[in-house]
Coordinates of C-alpha atoms in Angstrom, one line a residue:
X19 CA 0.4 1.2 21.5
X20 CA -1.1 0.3 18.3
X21 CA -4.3 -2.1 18.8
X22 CA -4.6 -4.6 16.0
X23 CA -6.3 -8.1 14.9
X24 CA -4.9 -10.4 12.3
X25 CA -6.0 -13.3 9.9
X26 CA -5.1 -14.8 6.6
X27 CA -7.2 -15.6 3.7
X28 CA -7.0 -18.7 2.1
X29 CA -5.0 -17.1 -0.8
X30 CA -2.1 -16.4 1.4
X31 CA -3.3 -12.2 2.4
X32 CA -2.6 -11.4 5.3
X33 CA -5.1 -8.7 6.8
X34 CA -4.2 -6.7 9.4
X35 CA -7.7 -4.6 11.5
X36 CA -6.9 -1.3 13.3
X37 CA -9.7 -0.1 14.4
X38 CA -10.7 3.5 15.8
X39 CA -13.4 4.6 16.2
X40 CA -12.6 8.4 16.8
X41 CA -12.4 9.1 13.8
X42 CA -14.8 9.2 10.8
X43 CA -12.6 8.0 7.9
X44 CA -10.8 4.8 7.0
X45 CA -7.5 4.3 5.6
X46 CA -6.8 1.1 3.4
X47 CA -2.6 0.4 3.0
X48 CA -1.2 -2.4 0.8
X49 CA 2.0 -3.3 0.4
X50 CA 3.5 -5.3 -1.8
X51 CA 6.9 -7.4 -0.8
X52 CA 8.3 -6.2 -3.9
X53 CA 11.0 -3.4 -4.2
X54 CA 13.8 -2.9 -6.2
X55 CA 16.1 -5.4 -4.5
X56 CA 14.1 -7.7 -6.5
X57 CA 14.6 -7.0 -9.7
X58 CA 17.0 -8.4 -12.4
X59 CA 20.0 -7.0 -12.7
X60 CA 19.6 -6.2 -16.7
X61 CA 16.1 -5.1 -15.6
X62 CA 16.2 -2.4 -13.2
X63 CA 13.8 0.1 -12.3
X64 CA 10.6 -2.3 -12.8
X65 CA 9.4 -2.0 -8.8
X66 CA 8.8 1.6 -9.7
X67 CA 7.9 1.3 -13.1
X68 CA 5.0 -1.0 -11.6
X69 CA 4.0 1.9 -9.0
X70 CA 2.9 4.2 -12.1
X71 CA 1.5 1.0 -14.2
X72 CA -1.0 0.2 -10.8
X73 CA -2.6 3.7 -11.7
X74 CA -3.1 3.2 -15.3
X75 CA -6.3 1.3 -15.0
X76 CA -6.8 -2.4 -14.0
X77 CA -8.5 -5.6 -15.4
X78 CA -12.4 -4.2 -14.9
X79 CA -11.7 -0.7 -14.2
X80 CA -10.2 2.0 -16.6
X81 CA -9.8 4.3 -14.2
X82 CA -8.5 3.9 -10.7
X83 CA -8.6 7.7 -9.6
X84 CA -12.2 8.6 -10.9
X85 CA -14.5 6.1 -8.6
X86 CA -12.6 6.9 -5.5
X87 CA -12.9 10.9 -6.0
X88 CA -16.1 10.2 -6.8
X89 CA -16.8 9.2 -2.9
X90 CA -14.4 11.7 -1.3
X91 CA -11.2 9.6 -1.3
X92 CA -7.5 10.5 -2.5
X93 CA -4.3 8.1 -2.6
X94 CA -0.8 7.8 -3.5
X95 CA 2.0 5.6 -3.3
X96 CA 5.7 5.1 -3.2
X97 CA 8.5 2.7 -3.6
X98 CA 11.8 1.7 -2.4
X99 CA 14.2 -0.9 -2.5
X100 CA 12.0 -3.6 -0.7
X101 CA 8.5 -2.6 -0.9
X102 CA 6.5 -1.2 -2.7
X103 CA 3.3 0.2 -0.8
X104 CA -0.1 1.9 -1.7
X105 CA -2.5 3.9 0.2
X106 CA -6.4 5.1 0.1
X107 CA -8.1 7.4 2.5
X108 CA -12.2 7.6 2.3
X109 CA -15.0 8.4 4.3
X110 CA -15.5 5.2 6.6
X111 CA -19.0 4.5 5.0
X112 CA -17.5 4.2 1.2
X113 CA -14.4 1.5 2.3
X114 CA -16.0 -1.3 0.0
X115 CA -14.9 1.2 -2.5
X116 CA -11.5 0.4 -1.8
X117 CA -11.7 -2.8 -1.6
X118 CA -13.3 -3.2 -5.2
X119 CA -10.9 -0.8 -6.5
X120 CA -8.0 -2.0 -4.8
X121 CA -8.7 -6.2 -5.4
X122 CA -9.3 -5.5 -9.2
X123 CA -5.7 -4.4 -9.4
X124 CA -4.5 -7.2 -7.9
X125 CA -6.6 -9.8 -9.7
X126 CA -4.5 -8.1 -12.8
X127 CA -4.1 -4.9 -14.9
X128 CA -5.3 -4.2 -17.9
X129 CA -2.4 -4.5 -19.6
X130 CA -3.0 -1.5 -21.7
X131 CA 0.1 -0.6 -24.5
X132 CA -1.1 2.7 -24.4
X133 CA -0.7 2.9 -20.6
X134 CA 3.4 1.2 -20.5
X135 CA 4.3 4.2 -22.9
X136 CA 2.7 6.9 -20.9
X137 CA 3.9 5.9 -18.2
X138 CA 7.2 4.9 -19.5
X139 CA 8.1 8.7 -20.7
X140 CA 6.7 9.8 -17.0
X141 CA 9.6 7.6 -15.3
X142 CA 11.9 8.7 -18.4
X143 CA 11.9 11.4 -17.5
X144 CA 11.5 11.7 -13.5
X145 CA 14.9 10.0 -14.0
X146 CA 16.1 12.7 -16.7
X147 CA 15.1 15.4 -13.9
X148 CA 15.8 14.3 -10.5
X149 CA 18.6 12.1 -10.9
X150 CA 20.8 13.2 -14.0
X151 CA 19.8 17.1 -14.4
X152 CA 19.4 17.8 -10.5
X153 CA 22.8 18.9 -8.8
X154 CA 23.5 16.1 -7.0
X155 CA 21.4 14.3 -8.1
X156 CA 23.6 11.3 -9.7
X157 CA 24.8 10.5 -5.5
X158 CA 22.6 7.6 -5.4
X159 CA 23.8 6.1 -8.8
X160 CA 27.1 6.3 -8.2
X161 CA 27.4 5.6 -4.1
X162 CA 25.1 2.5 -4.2
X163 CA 27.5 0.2 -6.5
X164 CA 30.6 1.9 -5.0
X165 CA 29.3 0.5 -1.3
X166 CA 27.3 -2.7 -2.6
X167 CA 29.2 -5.2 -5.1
X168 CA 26.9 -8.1 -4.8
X169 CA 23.7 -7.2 -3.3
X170 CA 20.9 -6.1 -5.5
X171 CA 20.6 -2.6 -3.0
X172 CA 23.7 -1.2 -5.3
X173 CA 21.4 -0.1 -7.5
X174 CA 18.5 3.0 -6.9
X175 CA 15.0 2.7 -6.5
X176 CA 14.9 4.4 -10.5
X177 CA 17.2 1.9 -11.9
X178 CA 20.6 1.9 -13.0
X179 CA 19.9 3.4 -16.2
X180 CA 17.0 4.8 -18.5
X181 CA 17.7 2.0 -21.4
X182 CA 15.9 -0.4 -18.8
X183 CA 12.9 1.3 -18.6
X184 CA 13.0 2.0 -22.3
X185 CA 13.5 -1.2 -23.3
X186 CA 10.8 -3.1 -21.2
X187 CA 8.5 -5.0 -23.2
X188 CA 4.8 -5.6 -22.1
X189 CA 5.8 -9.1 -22.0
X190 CA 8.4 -8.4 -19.1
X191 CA 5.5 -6.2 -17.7
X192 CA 3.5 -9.4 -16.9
X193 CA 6.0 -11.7 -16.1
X194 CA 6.8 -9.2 -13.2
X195 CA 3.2 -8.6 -12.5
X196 CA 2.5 -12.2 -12.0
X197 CA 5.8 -12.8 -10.0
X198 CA 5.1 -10.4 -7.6
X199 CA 1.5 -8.7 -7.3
X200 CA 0.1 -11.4 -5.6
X201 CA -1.8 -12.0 -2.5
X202 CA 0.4 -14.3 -0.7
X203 CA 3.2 -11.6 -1.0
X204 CA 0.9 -8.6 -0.1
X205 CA -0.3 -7.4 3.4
X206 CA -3.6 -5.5 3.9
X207 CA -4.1 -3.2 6.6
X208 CA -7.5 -1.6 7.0
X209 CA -7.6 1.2 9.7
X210 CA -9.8 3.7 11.1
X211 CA -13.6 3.7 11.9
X212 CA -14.7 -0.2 10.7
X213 CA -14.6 -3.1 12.2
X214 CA -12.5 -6.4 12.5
X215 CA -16.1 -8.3 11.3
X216 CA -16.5 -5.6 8.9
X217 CA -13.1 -6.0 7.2
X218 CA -13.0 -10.1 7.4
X219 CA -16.4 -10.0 5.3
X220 CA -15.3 -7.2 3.0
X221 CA -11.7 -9.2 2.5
X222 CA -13.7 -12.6 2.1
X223 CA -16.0 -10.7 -0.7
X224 CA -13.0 -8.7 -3.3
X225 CA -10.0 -10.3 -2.3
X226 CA -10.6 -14.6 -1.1
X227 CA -11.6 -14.9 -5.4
X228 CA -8.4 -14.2 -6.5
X229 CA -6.3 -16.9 -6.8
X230 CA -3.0 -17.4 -5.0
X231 CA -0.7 -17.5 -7.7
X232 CA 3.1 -18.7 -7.8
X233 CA 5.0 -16.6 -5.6
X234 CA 8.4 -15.7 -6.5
X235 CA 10.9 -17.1 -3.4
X236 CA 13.6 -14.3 -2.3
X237 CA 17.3 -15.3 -3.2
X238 CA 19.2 -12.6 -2.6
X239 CA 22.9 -12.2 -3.2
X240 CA 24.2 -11.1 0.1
X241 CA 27.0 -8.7 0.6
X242 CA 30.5 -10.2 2.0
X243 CA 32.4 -8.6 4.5
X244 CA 33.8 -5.2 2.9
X245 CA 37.9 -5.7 4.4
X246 CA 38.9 -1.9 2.5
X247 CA 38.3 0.9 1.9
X248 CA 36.4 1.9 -1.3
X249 CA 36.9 5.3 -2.9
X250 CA 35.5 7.6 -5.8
X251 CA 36.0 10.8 -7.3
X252 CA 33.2 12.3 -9.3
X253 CA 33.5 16.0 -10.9
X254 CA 29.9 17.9 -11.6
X255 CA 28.9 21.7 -11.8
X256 CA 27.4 21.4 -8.6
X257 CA 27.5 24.6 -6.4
X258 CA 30.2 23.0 -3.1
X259 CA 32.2 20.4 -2.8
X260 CA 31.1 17.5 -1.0
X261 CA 31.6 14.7 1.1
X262 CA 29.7 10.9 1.2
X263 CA 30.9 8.5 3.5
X264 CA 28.8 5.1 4.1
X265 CA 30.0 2.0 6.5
X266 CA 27.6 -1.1 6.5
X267 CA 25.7 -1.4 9.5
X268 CA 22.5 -4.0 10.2
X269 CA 19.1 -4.1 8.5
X270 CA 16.1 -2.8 10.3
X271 CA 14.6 -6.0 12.1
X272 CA 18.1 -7.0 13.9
X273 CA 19.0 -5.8 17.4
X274 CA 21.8 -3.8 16.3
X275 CA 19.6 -1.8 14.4
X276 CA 19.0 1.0 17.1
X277 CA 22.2 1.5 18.7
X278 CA 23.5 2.5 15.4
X279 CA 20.2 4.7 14.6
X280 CA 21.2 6.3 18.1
X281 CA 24.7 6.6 17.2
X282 CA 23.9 8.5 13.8
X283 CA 21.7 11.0 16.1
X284 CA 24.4 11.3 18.3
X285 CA 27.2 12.1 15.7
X286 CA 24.7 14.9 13.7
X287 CA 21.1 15.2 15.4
X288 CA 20.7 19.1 15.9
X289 CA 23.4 22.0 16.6
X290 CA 24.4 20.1 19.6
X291 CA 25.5 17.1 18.1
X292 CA 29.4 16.1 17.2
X293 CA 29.2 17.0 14.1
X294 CA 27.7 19.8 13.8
X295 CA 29.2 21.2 16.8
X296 CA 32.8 20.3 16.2
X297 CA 32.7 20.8 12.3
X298 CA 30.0 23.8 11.7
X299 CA 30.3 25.7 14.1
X300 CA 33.7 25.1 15.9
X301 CA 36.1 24.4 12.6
X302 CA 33.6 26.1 10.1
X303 CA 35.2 23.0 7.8
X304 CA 31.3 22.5 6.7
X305 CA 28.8 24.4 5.9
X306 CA 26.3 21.4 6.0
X307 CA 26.8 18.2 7.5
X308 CA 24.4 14.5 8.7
X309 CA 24.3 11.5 9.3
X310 CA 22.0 8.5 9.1
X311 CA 20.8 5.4 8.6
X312 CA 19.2 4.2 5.6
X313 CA 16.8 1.7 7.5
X314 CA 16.3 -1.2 5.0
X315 CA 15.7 -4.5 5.6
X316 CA 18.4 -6.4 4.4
X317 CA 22.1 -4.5 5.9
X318 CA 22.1 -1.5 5.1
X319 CA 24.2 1.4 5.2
X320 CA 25.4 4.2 7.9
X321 CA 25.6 7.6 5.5
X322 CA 27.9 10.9 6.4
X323 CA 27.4 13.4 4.4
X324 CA 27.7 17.0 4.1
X325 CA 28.8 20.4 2.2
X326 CA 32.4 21.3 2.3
X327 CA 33.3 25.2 2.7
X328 CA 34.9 27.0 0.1
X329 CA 38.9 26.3 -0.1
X330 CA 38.9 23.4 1.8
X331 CA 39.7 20.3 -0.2
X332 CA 37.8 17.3 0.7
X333 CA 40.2 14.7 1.5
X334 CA 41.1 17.5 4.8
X335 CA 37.7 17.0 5.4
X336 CA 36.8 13.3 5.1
X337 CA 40.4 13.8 7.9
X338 CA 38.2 16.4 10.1
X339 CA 34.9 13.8 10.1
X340 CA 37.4 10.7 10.9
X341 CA 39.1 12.6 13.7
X342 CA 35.3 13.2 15.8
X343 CA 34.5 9.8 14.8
X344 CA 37.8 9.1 16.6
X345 CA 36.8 10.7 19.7
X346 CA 33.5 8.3 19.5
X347 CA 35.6 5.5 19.0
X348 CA 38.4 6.4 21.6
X349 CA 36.5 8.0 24.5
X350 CA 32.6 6.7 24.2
X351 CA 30.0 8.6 24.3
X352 CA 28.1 10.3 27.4
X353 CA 24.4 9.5 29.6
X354 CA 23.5 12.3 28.5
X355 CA 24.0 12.6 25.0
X356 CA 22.2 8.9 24.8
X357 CA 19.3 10.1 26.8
X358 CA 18.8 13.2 24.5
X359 CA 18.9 11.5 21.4
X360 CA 16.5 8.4 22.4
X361 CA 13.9 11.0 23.7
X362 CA 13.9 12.6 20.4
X363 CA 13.9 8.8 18.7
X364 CA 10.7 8.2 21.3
X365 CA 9.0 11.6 20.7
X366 CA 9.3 11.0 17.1
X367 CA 7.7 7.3 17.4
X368 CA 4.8 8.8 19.3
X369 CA 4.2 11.8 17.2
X370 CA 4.2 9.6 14.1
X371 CA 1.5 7.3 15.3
X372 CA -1.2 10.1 15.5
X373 CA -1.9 9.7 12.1
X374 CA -4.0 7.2 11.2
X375 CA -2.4 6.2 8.0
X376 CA 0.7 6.2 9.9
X377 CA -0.3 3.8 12.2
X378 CA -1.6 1.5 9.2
X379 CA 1.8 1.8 7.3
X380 CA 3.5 0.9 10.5
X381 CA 1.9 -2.3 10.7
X382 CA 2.4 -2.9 7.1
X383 CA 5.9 -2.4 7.5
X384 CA 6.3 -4.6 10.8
X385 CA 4.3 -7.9 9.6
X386 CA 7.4 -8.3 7.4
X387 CA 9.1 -8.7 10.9
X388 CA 7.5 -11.7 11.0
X389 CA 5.6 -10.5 14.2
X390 CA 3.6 -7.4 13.8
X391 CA 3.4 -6.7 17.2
X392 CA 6.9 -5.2 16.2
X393 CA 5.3 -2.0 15.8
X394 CA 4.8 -1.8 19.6
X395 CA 8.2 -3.1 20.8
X396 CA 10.4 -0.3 18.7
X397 CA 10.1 2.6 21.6
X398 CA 11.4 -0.7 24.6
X399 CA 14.1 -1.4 22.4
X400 CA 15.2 2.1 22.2
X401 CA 15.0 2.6 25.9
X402 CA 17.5 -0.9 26.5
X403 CA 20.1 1.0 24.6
X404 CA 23.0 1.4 26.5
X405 CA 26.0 3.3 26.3
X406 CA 27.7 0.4 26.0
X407 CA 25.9 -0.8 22.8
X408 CA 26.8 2.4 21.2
X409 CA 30.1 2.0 21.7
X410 CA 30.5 -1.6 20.7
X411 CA 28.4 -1.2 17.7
X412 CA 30.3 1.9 16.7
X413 CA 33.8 0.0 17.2
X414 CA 32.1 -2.8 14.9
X415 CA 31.2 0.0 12.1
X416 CA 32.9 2.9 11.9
X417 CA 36.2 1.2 10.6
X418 CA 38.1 2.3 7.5
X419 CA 38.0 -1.1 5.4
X420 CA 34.3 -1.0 6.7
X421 CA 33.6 2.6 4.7
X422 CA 32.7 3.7 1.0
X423 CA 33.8 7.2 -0.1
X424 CA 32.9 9.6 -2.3
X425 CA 34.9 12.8 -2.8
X426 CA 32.2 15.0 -4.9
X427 CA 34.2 17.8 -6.4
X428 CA 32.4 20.9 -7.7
X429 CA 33.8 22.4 -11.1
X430 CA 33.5 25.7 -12.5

């Protein structure tokens, strides 16, 4: 359980108070409702883009990384396709420091030319290295549009391609800046050894000044129904064949959500799992082989995927996968195998909430629920899964005209 107060400046921030009072630190975590889902479709890649820019020095401080070493404090950040989120740890007597660092950035950046091209060529070339010269590492570009034709998630987190970064302009720069980087869309979450007083005085002092700002409403394309089966063959110099296979499944706040989750577990989650077992071990059709959930908010997608063994073509072993997701489908799956895979769901909730910036992402995440007490409701709704769920929500999923393939096929 995850102990928390809540209030609302004027300006639309919402602030979220952990306190404890164990430690001797203080974590400050601020997400932005802003990922890559938002983004135009000619201008991909900007939600990331902005994750570098936020570094390069705001509207009354050149550097963000120098005053907070200064006082013992380190940070990071990362985005995805619909947040973007950053993070701050510091001794608990030097947290004004993140607030004055963190509010300057939101009041605006410096807007800096020399700061978009540095950190243009770093995202230049992340993409260069992790997505086009990385085996595999082109999945992402090429399974997202194959299994999404109108929602913005059919692109990655990077973008869809490097002439969108290249060609930004600082005058797109702003205009996403002042769409998005705003207090009404952000969510502050102080944790650690401070106080609920503390914070509220602190919040009122760097962050009530700056002004609230046109927010930029959501309209999202939703994905229809998918009613067939999608297919695509890609050829690399990658070092196995292998398999991709997605089905559409429901985003992270609905009830559905966990049955599936459990369901992924069940079909790969360790050695004894029916994947694993049945195609690794048994069949020795993979040498590799998972499956999960991608966790988004909007619907999201169910992913199988795994390495195929030498000599065995893939279309025998996208047949192998469909015949044990068969077995789900036809015979159910068992107590036990349900009771085993939500202890390791619940151990992994529990485990995760010892750190403290854990615990403060967590309740980042969950306002966006719309009730953060979310974050303390996740292990009950585990536990109400029934076998019965699983079953029904795997009948609803794991259909063929519900699934998006891709046959990767290694070339010498």
């Amino acid at each position: 359980m995850i102990s928390f107060n809540e209030f609302t400046l004027n300006n639309g921030l919402r602030v979220i108070v952990h306190e404890d009072h164990t430690v001797q630190v203080a974590v400050m975590n601020i997400l932005y409702d802003v990922g890559s889902r938002d983004e135009d479709p000619n201008k991909t890649g900007f939600a990331h883009l902005f994750e570098h820019l936020m570094f390069g020095g705001s509207k009354n401080i050149p550097s963000y990384d120098e005053p907070l070493q200064l006082v013992g404090g380190e940070n990071n950040a990362f985005t995805s396709t619909d947040i973007t989120n950053y993070y701050l740890t510091v001794p608990a007597s030097n947290i004004e420091t993140g607030f004055w660092l963190e509010s300057d950035r939101m009041l605006s950046l410096s807007f800096d030319p020399k700061a978009l091209e540095v950190q243009r060529k770093v995202v230049i070339e992340e993409f260069k290295q992790r997505y086009l010269n990385q085996p595999y590492g082109d999945v992402w570009l090429k399974l997202r549009p194959l299994a999404y034709h109108t929602h913005p998630y059919q692109w990655a987190t990077i973008g869809k391609e490097i002439a969108h970064i290249e060609n930004a302009t600082m005058e797109d720069v702003k205009e996403f800046f002042f769409a998005h980087y705003l207090p009404s869309n952000a969510v502050l979450v102080v944790a650690g050894n401070v106080t609920t007083d503390q914070v509220k005085k602190l919040a009122d002092k760097w962050f009530a000044p700056i002004p609230h700002g046109n927010k930029k409403e959501k309209n999202l394309k939703q994905e229809p129904g998918q009613t067939a089966k999608r297919t695509l063959h890609v050829e690399a110099k990658v070092p196995a064949h292998a398999l991709y296979k997605t089905f559409h499944m429901a985003g992270r706040f609905h009830a559905d959500y966990y049955a599936t989750d459990l369901l992924s577990d069940i079909l790969s989650r360790g050695e004894s799992s029916r994947l694993y077992q049945t195609l690794v071990k048994e069949k020795e059709i993979f040498t590799s082989i998972s499956s999960f959930v991608m966790g988004t908010i909007d619907p999201g997608l169910l992913v199988v995927n795994g390495r195929v063994r030498d000599g065995i073509s893939l279309p025998d072993a996208e047949h192998e996968v469909d015949e044990v997701i068969q077995t789900v489908l036809q015979q159910g799956v068992t107590e036990r195998e349900l009771r085993k895979v939500k202890n390791q769901a619940v151990s992994t909730l529990v485990f995760g909430e010892i750190e403290l910036l854990n615990r403060a992402m967590n309740l980042a995440f969950a306002s966006l629920s719309g009730h953060t007490d979310w974050v303390n409701s996740e292990a009950e709704a585990i536990e109400k899964v029934s076998v019965q769920d699983v079953h029904r929500v795997a009948h609803e999923i794991l259909s063929p005209q519900n699934s998006s393939v891709m046959y990767y096929h290694a070339i010498k």
